[in-house]
Short mmCIF file of C-alpha atoms in Angstrom, two decimals:
data_model
loop_
_atom_site.label_atom_id
_atom_site.label_comp_id
_atom_site.label_asym_id
_atom_site.label_seq_id
_atom_site.Cartn_x
_atom_site.Cartn_y
_atom_site.Cartn_z
CA MET A 124 0.00 0.00 0.00
CA HIS A 125 3.00 2.33 -0.36
CA THR A 126 1.27 3.91 -3.40
CA ASN A 127 -2.31 3.54 -2.12
CA TYR A 128 -4.48 6.63 -1.62
CA TYR A 129 -4.91 5.99 2.10
CA PHE A 130 -1.16 5.95 2.64
CA LEU A 131 -0.54 8.94 0.35
CA ARG A 132 -3.17 11.01 2.20
CA LEU A 133 -1.13 10.47 5.39
CA LEU A 134 2.20 11.06 3.64
CA ALA A 135 1.13 14.32 1.95
CA PRO A 136 0.70 16.49 5.12
CA ALA A 137 3.93 15.01 6.55
CA LEU A 138 5.78 16.11 3.39
CA THR A 139 4.11 19.52 3.46
CA GLN A 140 5.44 20.06 6.98
CA ALA A 141 8.88 18.60 6.26
CA LEU A 142 9.41 20.61 3.06
CA ALA A 143 8.25 24.01 4.32
CA GLY A 144 10.78 26.57 3.04
CA TYR A 145 12.59 24.07 0.76
CA ARG A 146 13.41 24.87 -2.86
CA VAL A 147 14.29 22.50 -5.70
CA ALA A 148 18.06 22.62 -6.15
CA THR A 149 18.50 19.79 -8.66
CA CYS A 150 16.41 17.46 -10.80
CA PHE A 151 18.00 14.62 -12.73
CA SER A 152 17.89 10.94 -13.66
CA GLN A 153 20.60 8.28 -13.42
CA GLU A 154 18.52 5.28 -14.44
CA LYS A 155 15.88 4.62 -17.07
CA ASP A 156 12.84 4.96 -14.78
CA GLU A 157 14.19 7.22 -12.03
CA LEU A 158 13.46 10.89 -11.25
CA VAL A 159 15.54 12.42 -8.46
CA LEU A 160 14.75 15.75 -6.80
CA GLY A 161 17.21 17.42 -4.46
CA LEU A 162 15.73 20.21 -2.26
CA THR A 163 17.33 22.53 0.24
CA ASN A 164 16.37 25.30 2.66
CA GLY A 165 19.91 26.66 2.77
CA ALA A 166 20.86 24.71 5.87
CA ALA A 167 19.68 21.16 5.14
CA GLU A 168 18.84 18.98 2.17
CA PHE A 169 15.92 16.68 1.39
CA TRP A 170 15.91 14.02 -1.34
CA LEU A 171 13.00 12.50 -3.23
CA LYS A 172 13.58 9.62 -5.63
CA ALA A 173 10.55 8.68 -7.71
CA GLN A 174 10.93 5.16 -9.13
CA LEU A 175 8.65 5.22 -12.13
CA SER A 176 9.02 1.63 -13.37
CA ALA A 177 6.01 -0.57 -14.02
CA ALA A 178 7.56 -3.34 -11.89
CA PHE A 179 7.78 -1.25 -8.73
CA PRO A 180 6.54 2.36 -8.76
CA ALA A 181 7.49 4.04 -5.50
CA LEU A 182 8.54 7.27 -3.84
CA ALA A 183 11.80 6.74 -1.97
CA LEU A 184 13.03 9.34 0.50
CA PRO A 185 16.76 8.64 1.03
CA GLU A 186 18.38 10.68 3.77
CA THR A 187 21.45 11.23 1.56
CA PHE A 188 22.09 10.84 -2.15
CA HIS A 189 25.31 10.94 -4.16
CA ARG A 190 24.89 11.87 -7.79
CA ALA A 191 27.01 9.85 -10.21
CA ARG A 192 29.49 11.69 -12.41
CA GLN A 193 28.47 9.66 -15.45
CA ASN A 194 25.16 8.52 -16.93
CA SER A 195 23.35 11.37 -15.20
CA VAL A 196 20.92 13.60 -17.10
CA ASP A 197 19.42 16.91 -15.90
CA LEU A 198 15.62 17.10 -16.24
CA LEU A 199 12.82 19.69 -15.90
CA PRO A 200 15.04 22.80 -15.81
CA ASP A 201 11.98 25.03 -15.23
CA LEU A 202 11.43 23.27 -11.88
CA LEU A 203 14.71 24.49 -10.36
CA GLY A 204 14.51 27.21 -7.73
CA ARG A 205 10.80 26.77 -7.03
CA GLU A 206 9.69 26.63 -3.38
CA VAL A 207 7.37 23.87 -2.16
CA GLY A 208 4.07 25.21 -0.91
CA GLN A 209 1.92 22.16 -0.29
CA VAL A 210 1.76 18.42 -0.98
CA ASP A 211 -1.61 16.72 -1.59
CA ALA A 212 -2.92 13.29 -2.46
CA LEU A 213 -5.45 13.39 -5.30
CA PRO A 214 -8.77 12.05 -3.95
CA GLN A 215 -9.26 8.30 -4.27
CA ASP A 216 -6.19 8.03 -6.50
CA ARG A 217 -2.52 7.06 -6.47
CA ILE A 218 -1.21 10.48 -7.44
CA LEU A 219 0.85 12.75 -5.19
CA GLN A 220 0.79 16.45 -6.07
CA PHE A 221 3.54 18.94 -5.19
CA THR A 222 2.26 22.50 -5.48
CA PHE A 223 4.88 25.26 -5.45
CA THR A 224 4.37 28.75 -4.07
CA ASP A 225 4.33 30.29 -7.57
CA GLY A 226 1.55 27.95 -8.78
CA ALA A 227 3.67 25.32 -10.58
CA THR A 228 2.72 21.70 -9.97
CA LEU A 229 4.49 18.35 -10.14
CA LEU A 230 2.29 15.23 -10.13
CA LEU A 231 3.82 11.85 -9.32
CA LYS A 232 1.49 9.26 -10.82
CA LEU A 233 2.31 6.00 -9.03
CA PHE A 234 0.15 3.62 -11.04
CA GLY A 235 1.55 0.08 -11.28
CA PRO A 236 1.31 -0.38 -15.08
CA ARG A 237 2.05 3.21 -16.23
CA PRO A 238 3.73 5.43 -13.64
CA ASN A 239 4.76 8.93 -14.65
CA ALA A 240 5.72 12.44 -13.53
CA ILE A 241 3.74 15.42 -14.88
CA PHE A 242 5.10 18.98 -14.50
CA ARG A 243 3.27 22.23 -15.27
CA PRO A 244 4.90 25.65 -14.70
CA THR A 245 1.37 27.10 -14.37
CA LEU A 246 -2.09 25.56 -14.07
CA ASP A 247 -2.95 26.26 -17.73
CA ALA A 248 0.51 25.45 -19.17
CA PRO A 249 1.12 22.35 -21.33
CA ALA A 250 2.27 19.33 -19.33
CA GLU A 251 5.88 18.10 -19.44
CA LEU A 252 5.94 14.30 -19.09
CA PHE A 253 8.75 12.14 -17.70
CA HIS A 254 7.54 9.14 -19.75
CA GLN A 255 6.57 10.92 -22.95
CA ARG A 256 5.05 7.74 -24.45
CA TYR A 257 2.15 8.02 -22.00
CA THR A 258 0.60 10.96 -23.86
CA ALA A 259 -2.79 10.57 -22.16
CA ASP A 260 -1.19 11.64 -18.86
CA ALA A 261 -1.06 15.21 -20.20
CA ASP A 262 -4.83 15.33 -19.56
CA ILE A 263 -4.46 14.66 -15.81
CA GLN A 264 -5.31 17.96 -14.12
CA PRO A 265 -3.84 19.09 -10.80
CA LEU A 266 -6.04 20.03 -7.89
CA PRO A 267 -6.92 23.74 -7.85
CA PRO A 268 -5.45 25.54 -4.81
CA THR A 269 -8.85 25.75 -3.06
CA ALA A 270 -10.20 22.33 -4.04
CA ALA A 271 -11.82 20.26 -1.32
CA PRO A 272 -11.30 16.51 -1.14
CA ASP A 273 -13.85 14.52 -3.10
CA THR A 274 -15.28 11.88 -0.80
CA SER A 275 -18.21 10.88 -2.99
CA THR A 276 -18.72 7.22 -3.88
CA ARG A 277 -20.70 5.44 -6.56
CA SER A 278 -23.96 4.31 -5.00
CA HIS A 279 -25.26 2.25 -7.95
CA GLU A 280 -22.87 -0.68 -7.37
CA ALA A 281 -24.57 -3.73 -5.86
CA ASP A 282 -21.39 -4.85 -4.05
CA PRO A 283 -20.41 -2.11 -1.55
CA LEU A 284 -16.73 -2.96 -2.00
CA ARG A 285 -16.90 -1.88 -5.65
CA ARG A 286 -17.84 1.63 -4.54
CA TYR A 287 -14.40 2.06 -2.98
CA PRO A 288 -11.78 1.35 -5.71
CA ALA A 289 -9.07 3.09 -3.65
CA LEU A 290 -9.21 0.31 -1.06
CA SER A 291 -7.01 -1.88 -3.32
CA ASP A 292 -6.20 -5.54 -2.79
CA LEU A 293 -4.91 -5.58 0.81
CA PRO A 294 -7.96 -4.02 2.52
CA ALA A 295 -10.17 -6.25 0.34
CA ARG A 296 -8.27 -9.33 1.52
CA TYR A 297 -8.49 -8.10 5.11
CA LEU A 298 -12.27 -7.74 4.75
CA ARG A 299 -12.67 -11.21 3.27
CA ALA A 300 -10.54 -12.68 6.05
CA HIS A 301 -13.01 -11.10 8.52
CA GLY A 302 -16.19 -12.58 7.02
CA TYR A 303 -17.09 -9.99 4.38
CA ASP A 304 -18.24 -12.46 1.70
CA ALA A 305 -20.62 -14.33 4.02
CA ALA A 306 -22.05 -11.18 5.66
CA PRO A 307 -25.43 -9.70 4.67
CA LEU A 308 -25.42 -6.43 2.71
CA PRO A 309 -25.92 -4.00 5.66
CA GLN A 310 -23.16 -5.71 7.63
CA ARG A 311 -20.82 -5.52 4.61
CA GLU A 312 -21.21 -1.75 4.56
CA GLU A 313 -20.43 -1.61 8.29
CA LEU A 314 -17.31 -3.74 7.79
CA ILE A 315 -16.11 -1.46 4.98
CA GLN A 316 -16.66 1.69 7.05
CA ALA A 317 -14.78 0.14 9.97
CA VAL A 318 -11.84 -0.66 7.71
CA ILE A 319 -11.86 2.84 6.20
CA ARG A 320 -11.67 4.31 9.71
CA GLN A 321 -8.64 2.11 10.39
CA LEU A 322 -7.06 3.24 7.11
CA GLU A 323 -7.67 6.90 7.84
CA GLN A 324 -6.24 6.61 11.36
CA PRO A 325 -4.08 3.46 11.40
CA ALA A 326 -2.55 2.24 14.63
CA TYR A 327 0.67 1.25 12.83
CA PHE A 328 2.23 0.91 9.43
CA TYR A 329 2.94 -2.78 8.91
CA ILE A 330 5.68 -4.30 6.76
CA VAL A 331 4.28 -7.76 6.01
CA LEU A 332 5.20 -10.88 4.09
CA LEU A 333 2.21 -12.03 2.05
CA ASP A 334 2.25 -14.70 -0.67
CA GLY A 335 6.03 -14.59 -0.72
CA ARG A 336 6.11 -10.80 -1.30
CA THR A 337 7.14 -8.01 1.05
CA ARG A 338 4.38 -5.38 1.26
CA LEU A 339 3.54 -2.20 3.16
CA SER A 340 0.11 -2.39 4.76
CA LEU A 341 -2.04 -0.20 6.98
CA LEU A 342 -3.73 -3.37 8.29
CA PRO A 343 -2.18 -6.46 9.90
CA LEU A 344 -2.11 -9.15 7.21
CA GLY A 345 0.03 -12.20 6.54
CA GLU A 346 3.29 -12.41 8.49
CA VAL A 347 4.01 -9.06 10.15
CA LEU A 348 7.75 -8.35 9.86
CA GLN A 349 7.68 -4.87 11.42
CA ALA A 350 5.15 -2.51 12.98
CA LEU A 351 6.16 1.15 12.55
CA PRO A 352 4.60 4.24 14.18
CA ALA A 353 1.74 5.61 12.10
CA ALA A 354 2.70 9.15 13.09
CA ASP A 355 5.77 9.14 10.80
CA PRO A 356 5.01 8.03 7.21
CA ILE A 357 8.31 9.55 5.97
CA ALA A 358 10.36 7.30 8.26
CA THR A 359 8.17 4.37 7.19
CA LEU A 360 9.00 4.92 3.51
CA ARG A 361 12.69 5.22 4.37
CA GLU A 362 12.44 1.87 6.12
CA PHE A 363 10.23 0.05 3.63
CA VAL A 364 11.62 0.91 0.18
CA PRO A 365 15.25 -0.23 0.78
CA LEU A 366 13.95 -3.30 2.62
CA PHE A 367 11.59 -4.14 -0.24
CA LEU A 368 14.31 -3.76 -2.89
CA SER A 369 16.68 -5.94 -0.88
CA ARG A 370 14.04 -8.61 -0.21
CA ARG A 371 12.86 -8.53 -3.83
CA ALA A 372 16.44 -9.24 -4.95
CA TYR A 373 16.68 -11.97 -2.30
CA GLU A 374 13.35 -13.54 -3.31
CA THR A 375 14.26 -13.39 -7.03
CA GLU A 376 17.68 -14.94 -6.53
CA MET A 377 16.30 -17.55 -4.15
CA ARG A 378 13.75 -18.56 -6.78
CA GLN A 379 16.47 -18.72 -9.47
CA VAL A 380 18.72 -20.91 -7.31
CA ARG A 381 15.86 -23.22 -6.41
CA GLN A 382 14.83 -23.63 -10.07
CA THR A 383 18.46 -24.24 -11.11
CA LEU A 384 18.97 -26.92 -8.47
CA GLU A 385 15.65 -28.61 -9.20
CA LYS A 386 16.45 -28.67 -12.92
CA ARG A 387 19.94 -30.07 -12.34
CA ALA A 388 18.62 -32.72 -9.95
CA GLU A 389 15.96 -33.77 -12.47
CA GLU A 390 18.46 -33.87 -15.36
CA ALA A 391 21.01 -35.83 -13.30
CA SER A 392 18.35 -38.35 -12.20
CA THR A 393 17.11 -38.72 -15.79
CA SER A 394 20.66 -39.21 -17.09
CA ALA A 395 21.39 -41.83 -14.40
CA GLN A 396 18.15 -43.67 -15.24
CA MET A 397 18.98 -43.69 -18.97
CA ALA A 398 22.48 -45.02 -18.20
CA ARG A 399 21.00 -47.75 -15.96
CA THR A 400 18.60 -48.75 -18.75
CA ARG A 401 21.45 -48.96 -21.25
CA ARG A 402 23.63 -50.95 -18.84
CA HIS A 403 20.80 -53.40 -18.13
CA ALA A 404 20.27 -53.91 -21.87
CA LEU A 405 23.97 -54.64 -22.38
CA GLU A 406 24.16 -57.00 -19.43
CA HIS A 407 21.05 -59.04 -20.36
CA THR A 408 21.53 -59.56 -24.08
CA ALA A 409 23.95 -61.84 -25.87
CA GLY A 410 27.23 -60.00 -25.98
CA TYR A 411 29.68 -59.61 -28.85
CA ARG A 412 32.18 -61.93 -27.12
CA GLN A 413 29.64 -64.76 -26.85
CA THR A 414 28.76 -64.42 -30.54
CA ALA A 415 32.44 -64.40 -31.51
CA ASP A 416 33.07 -67.50 -29.37
CA LEU A 417 30.20 -69.32 -31.08
CA ILE A 418 31.55 -68.45 -34.55
CA MET A 419 35.05 -69.67 -33.67
CA ALA A 420 33.64 -72.88 -32.11
CA HIS A 421 31.67 -73.67 -35.28
CA LEU A 422 34.12 -72.58 -37.98
CA SER A 423 34.06 -75.99 -39.62
CA GLN A 424 30.29 -75.73 -40.07
CA ILE A 425 30.27 -72.33 -41.77
CA PRO A 426 30.37 -72.50 -45.59
CA VAL A 427 32.34 -69.87 -47.52
CA GLY A 428 30.25 -66.77 -48.34
CA ALA A 429 27.43 -67.71 -45.97
CA ALA A 430 25.04 -64.88 -44.95
CA GLN A 431 24.03 -66.69 -41.74
CA VAL A 432 24.62 -69.87 -39.81
CA GLU A 433 22.59 -71.83 -37.26
CA VAL A 434 24.65 -73.03 -34.27
CA ILE A 435 24.08 -74.59 -30.85
CA ASP A 436 24.41 -71.82 -28.24
CA PHE A 437 26.16 -73.39 -25.28
CA TYR A 438 25.74 -70.08 -23.42
CA GLN A 439 21.95 -70.40 -23.57
CA ASP A 440 21.28 -74.04 -22.53
CA ASN A 441 22.30 -75.41 -25.93
CA GLN A 442 19.42 -73.72 -27.71
CA PRO A 443 19.73 -73.27 -31.49
CA ARG A 444 20.68 -69.75 -32.58
CA ILE A 445 21.01 -68.08 -35.96
CA ILE A 446 24.03 -65.78 -36.36
CA LYS A 447 24.11 -63.30 -39.25
CA LEU A 448 27.37 -63.09 -41.20
CA LYS A 449 28.87 -60.91 -43.90
CA PRO A 450 29.29 -62.94 -47.11
CA THR A 451 32.16 -60.63 -48.16
CA GLU A 452 34.40 -61.42 -45.18
CA THR A 453 35.68 -64.59 -43.55
CA PRO A 454 34.09 -65.90 -40.32
CA GLN A 455 37.46 -65.35 -38.59
CA ARG A 456 37.40 -61.67 -39.61
CA THR A 457 33.82 -61.34 -38.34
CA ALA A 458 34.81 -62.90 -35.01
CA GLN A 459 37.83 -60.57 -34.78
CA ASN A 460 35.59 -57.51 -35.26
CA LEU A 461 33.18 -58.85 -32.64
CA TYR A 462 36.00 -59.32 -30.13
CA ARG A 463 37.03 -55.71 -30.72
CA LYS A 464 33.44 -54.57 -30.19
CA ALA A 465 33.28 -56.70 -27.04
CA LYS A 466 36.30 -54.87 -25.68
CA ASN A 467 34.61 -51.54 -26.40
CA GLN A 468 31.43 -52.88 -24.84
CA GLN A 469 33.28 -53.60 -21.60
CA ILE A 470 34.66 -50.07 -21.64
CA GLU A 471 31.13 -48.79 -22.23
CA LEU A 472 29.81 -50.79 -19.27
CA GLN A 473 32.53 -49.33 -17.05
CA GLN A 474 31.76 -45.82 -18.26
CA LEU A 475 28.03 -46.35 -17.76
CA SER A 476 28.65 -47.45 -14.17
CA GLN A 477 30.83 -44.39 -13.61
CA ARG A 478 28.20 -42.11 -15.15
CA ILE A 479 25.45 -43.60 -13.00
CA GLU A 480 27.52 -43.00 -9.88
CA GLN A 481 28.47 -39.46 -10.94
CA ARG A 482 24.95 -38.43 -11.92
CA GLU A 483 23.38 -39.95 -8.82
CA THR A 484 25.98 -38.11 -6.71
CA GLU A 485 25.15 -34.89 -8.54
CA ALA A 486 21.41 -35.38 -7.99
CA PHE A 487 21.99 -36.06 -4.29
CA TRP A 488 24.25 -32.98 -4.06
CA CYS A 489 21.48 -30.82 -5.56
CA LEU A 490 18.91 -32.20 -3.12
CA GLU A 491 21.23 -31.43 -0.20
CA ARG A 492 21.69 -27.85 -1.46
CA LEU A 493 17.91 -27.47 -1.78
CA GLU A 494 17.54 -28.41 1.89
CA GLU A 495 20.15 -25.79 2.85
CA LEU A 496 18.18 -22.99 1.15
CA ALA A 497 15.75 -22.79 4.06
CA ASP A 498 18.56 -21.57 6.36
CA LEU A 499 19.63 -18.67 4.07
CA ALA A 500 17.63 -15.79 5.54
CA ASP A 501 19.11 -12.74 3.76
CA LEU A 502 20.58 -11.67 0.44
CA ARG A 503 24.20 -11.41 1.59
CA THR A 504 24.16 -14.92 3.08
CA LEU A 505 22.48 -16.29 -0.06
CA ARG A 506 25.06 -14.71 -2.38
CA THR A 507 27.98 -15.93 -0.26
CA TRP A 508 26.51 -19.46 -0.24
CA ARG A 509 25.79 -19.29 -3.96
CA LYS A 510 29.37 -18.31 -4.77
CA GLN A 511 30.73 -20.98 -2.42
CA HIS A 512 28.84 -23.72 -4.29
CA GLY A 513 29.45 -22.40 -7.81
CA LEU A 514 25.83 -21.39 -8.31
CA ASP A 515 26.42 -17.74 -9.27
CA PRO A 516 24.14 -16.40 -12.03
CA ALA A 517 25.01 -17.57 -15.54
CA THR A 518 24.09 -14.21 -17.10
CA GLN A 519 27.01 -14.32 -19.52
CA ALA A 520 26.01 -17.77 -20.73
CA LYS A 521 22.42 -16.63 -21.29
CA ALA A 522 23.59 -13.58 -23.23
CA THR A 523 25.85 -15.82 -25.28
CA SER A 524 23.01 -18.21 -26.15
CA ASN A 525 20.94 -15.27 -27.44
CA GLU A 526 23.73 -13.78 -29.56
CA LEU A 527 25.98 -16.54 -30.91
CA PRO A 528 25.13 -18.43 -34.14
CA PHE A 529 25.93 -21.84 -32.63
CA LYS A 530 24.10 -24.46 -30.62
CA VAL A 531 24.65 -23.40 -27.02
CA PHE A 532 24.48 -25.55 -23.88
CA THR A 533 25.39 -24.78 -20.27
CA ASP A 534 26.71 -27.30 -17.79
CA SER A 535 27.82 -26.54 -14.20
CA GLY A 536 28.41 -22.90 -15.15
CA PHE A 537 30.43 -23.75 -18.30
CA THR A 538 29.25 -22.73 -21.77
CA ILE A 539 29.44 -25.37 -24.52
CA LEU A 540 29.26 -24.20 -28.16
CA VAL A 541 28.53 -26.60 -31.04
CA GLY A 542 29.07 -25.76 -34.71
CA ARG A 543 26.12 -26.24 -37.07
CA ASN A 544 27.94 -26.99 -40.36
CA ALA A 545 31.39 -26.81 -41.96
CA GLN A 546 31.37 -23.03 -42.42
CA ASN A 547 29.95 -22.57 -38.94
CA ASN A 548 32.70 -24.84 -37.54
CA ASP A 549 35.30 -22.53 -39.09
CA LEU A 550 33.62 -19.51 -37.53
CA LEU A 551 33.52 -21.18 -34.11
CA THR A 552 37.10 -22.48 -34.10
CA GLN A 553 38.87 -19.66 -35.93
CA LYS A 554 36.96 -16.58 -34.72
CA TYR A 555 35.13 -17.29 -31.46
CA ALA A 556 37.22 -19.88 -29.63
CA HIS A 557 39.92 -18.63 -27.23
CA LYS A 558 43.28 -20.38 -27.06
CA ASP A 559 42.50 -21.73 -23.55
CA ASP A 560 39.06 -23.07 -24.50
CA LEU A 561 38.74 -26.85 -24.80
CA TRP A 562 38.14 -28.08 -28.35
CA LEU A 563 36.44 -31.43 -29.09
CA HIS A 564 35.69 -33.41 -32.25
CA ALA A 565 34.64 -36.98 -33.08
CA LYS A 566 37.82 -38.74 -34.14
CA ASP A 567 38.47 -39.63 -37.81
CA VAL A 568 35.00 -38.67 -39.07
CA SER A 569 33.25 -35.48 -40.15
CA GLY A 570 31.20 -33.71 -37.49
CA SER A 571 30.62 -30.56 -35.47
CA HIS A 572 33.38 -28.70 -33.72
CA VAL A 573 32.59 -28.39 -30.01
CA VAL A 574 34.13 -25.77 -27.70
CA ILE A 575 33.95 -25.55 -23.90
CA ARG A 576 34.49 -21.92 -22.90
CA HIS A 577 37.38 -21.37 -20.49
CA ARG A 578 36.64 -19.91 -17.03
CA SER A 579 39.58 -18.24 -15.34
CA GLY A 580 40.98 -20.26 -12.46
CA GLN A 581 38.44 -23.06 -12.90
CA PRO A 582 39.54 -26.25 -14.70
CA VAL A 583 36.78 -27.96 -16.64
CA PRO A 584 35.39 -30.87 -14.54
CA GLU A 585 35.66 -34.27 -16.19
CA PRO A 586 31.85 -34.82 -16.21
CA VAL A 587 31.50 -31.60 -18.24
CA VAL A 588 34.18 -32.80 -20.69
CA GLU A 589 32.37 -36.14 -20.99
CA ARG A 590 29.01 -34.52 -21.76
CA ALA A 591 30.60 -32.17 -24.31
CA ALA A 592 32.28 -35.22 -25.89
CA GLN A 593 28.87 -36.90 -26.12
CA LEU A 594 27.66 -33.86 -28.06
CA ALA A 595 30.68 -34.04 -30.39
CA ALA A 596 29.90 -37.72 -31.03
CA TRP A 597 26.17 -37.09 -31.45
CA TYR A 598 26.69 -34.31 -34.03
CA SER A 599 29.00 -36.47 -36.17
CA ARG A 600 28.96 -39.43 -38.58
CA ARG A 601 29.41 -41.70 -35.55
CA GLN A 602 26.03 -40.70 -34.12
CA HIS A 603 24.67 -44.26 -34.20
CA ASP A 604 27.81 -46.06 -33.01
CA SER A 605 27.64 -47.78 -29.65
CA LEU A 606 30.91 -46.07 -28.61
CA CYS A 607 32.76 -43.15 -30.17
CA PRO A 608 36.33 -41.87 -29.65
CA VAL A 609 36.44 -38.08 -29.28
CA THR A 610 39.49 -35.80 -29.52
CA VAL A 611 39.89 -33.34 -26.62
CA THR A 612 42.56 -30.62 -26.68
CA PRO A 613 43.03 -26.92 -25.84
CA LYS A 614 42.14 -24.73 -28.83
CA LYS A 615 45.76 -23.50 -29.04
CA PHE A 616 46.74 -26.93 -30.43
CA VAL A 617 44.22 -26.70 -33.28
CA ARG A 618 45.17 -24.95 -36.54
CA LYS A 619 43.70 -24.65 -40.00
CA PRO A 620 46.14 -25.39 -42.86
CA LYS A 621 46.29 -22.82 -45.62
CA GLY A 622 43.85 -23.67 -48.40
CA ALA A 623 42.09 -26.39 -46.36
CA ALA A 624 38.37 -27.00 -46.88
CA SER A 625 35.80 -25.46 -44.53
CA GLY A 626 35.90 -27.12 -41.14
CA ALA A 627 39.15 -28.97 -41.82
CA VAL A 628 41.82 -28.57 -39.13
CA VAL A 629 45.02 -30.16 -37.88
CA VAL A 630 45.35 -31.18 -34.23
CA GLU A 631 48.91 -31.05 -32.89
CA ARG A 632 48.28 -32.55 -29.46
CA GLU A 633 45.30 -34.47 -28.16
CA ARG A 634 43.81 -36.94 -25.73
CA VAL A 635 40.97 -39.27 -26.63
CA VAL A 636 37.89 -40.12 -24.58
CA LEU A 637 35.40 -42.87 -25.40
CA VAL A 638 31.74 -41.92 -24.98
CA VAL A 639 28.27 -43.06 -25.97
CA PRO A 640 26.93 -40.60 -28.58
CA GLY A 641 23.99 -38.60 -27.28
CA ASN A 642 22.65 -35.23 -26.21
CA PRO A 643 22.77 -35.34 -22.39
CA PHE A 644 20.93 -31.98 -22.22
CA GLU A 645 17.85 -33.29 -23.99
CA ARG A 646 15.07 -34.25 -21.58
CA VAL A 647 13.26 -37.54 -21.98
CA GLY A 648 9.95 -36.93 -23.74
CA ALA A 649 10.96 -33.44 -24.81
#
């Protein structure tokens, strides 16, 4: 209710008294939706900062203010030197009017969707608007000097609450919490009048937490964080606005951290489940080694150029089994290839077990961090904890994903870029990649260049390298292989020979990792 009529009508006389004899010394803006007025009476200063953003319109009254040397723009030059005469709240509205002794007026329109400031040097002069796009605000007229407050209400509304639009959402919720909806019509009117009396002469100003938001209320609602003396609305604003901004940042960052951890826990659990499914399939089907053993045991029964052979499978209770062969190669060669695949299959099983353990550990880590969030009561503690656990905002990565012409993934704070085609690979490796970035590519086949962006002082964790390698394998000709070797090296060891085709490079130093091709950032069912 910091912009509600019932609060403004209490704030206006307090400002009139506080600003008696004060003149406007400066008027400027340092941010997009900010209007700052500096006033002085020759011995003291008084600051008003109107925040005219749709997200949070407010009048802040900082005790001191230091103007920045840069990005500061002077505004409303005709306002300078004018002495404040009176401050009023426009009846049943969210507009605060400053009337100066020479007749000039400044209206602060504190509407949630379209806040604005409207200055007139005289009552009949054209309006100067802070937000010039809100042209209709030029028609808002200031109160004449002798105007009396308009207390009339619309009597044709069937619901008495509709006759009092200035009550806003908090008094309406207060009424409903005290039986308004179930009360007969005469009693509803009595309840409304009782609430209006409390609003006109509140016992306290309450800073409350309601639906996860910090609010200023003239009535006790939700969780009361502070109760401030109703006699000093200026001190209340000085207490509430900084607290609100701090708590809004805290609540926003808390929500971001929670969503990040929940997403990571879900992705880690999904990845572990997929790896378990793959491992189970490998462990419960006839392996390459068994097939190769059967071929070698029945060599004498396999005719030259056969496309298949039926053998007795001594691994499966001597059941008959048909094994497909390649007519163009010898059975010994087929068995040799199967033994090689069996070796890779064992490596894959080991890697799957490692991935399951790593991803389950990561999911458990995220769940532990989610439990710790409840103990982080303020913004400073949250930010310290966030930095400690490597959960600082990935704003740079988000900006990168919006601007760069590559596929972009983020993993544990690291940005992974994937080329889209040969020309795009050249652009990524030759123009965008830094010498300390990690460069990956499926070995001995065509495919996308993959780059893991370097972060100063933070080596790339092996799980991140593994997932980037999976991407390199997935976006290559080896996409459907059961296991793919991937080259990993710092970008400084990758060069493009003169005259080479698009995407062609030479790697001077490398290590190779074996991975299962896939996109680990793609959710199941997505």
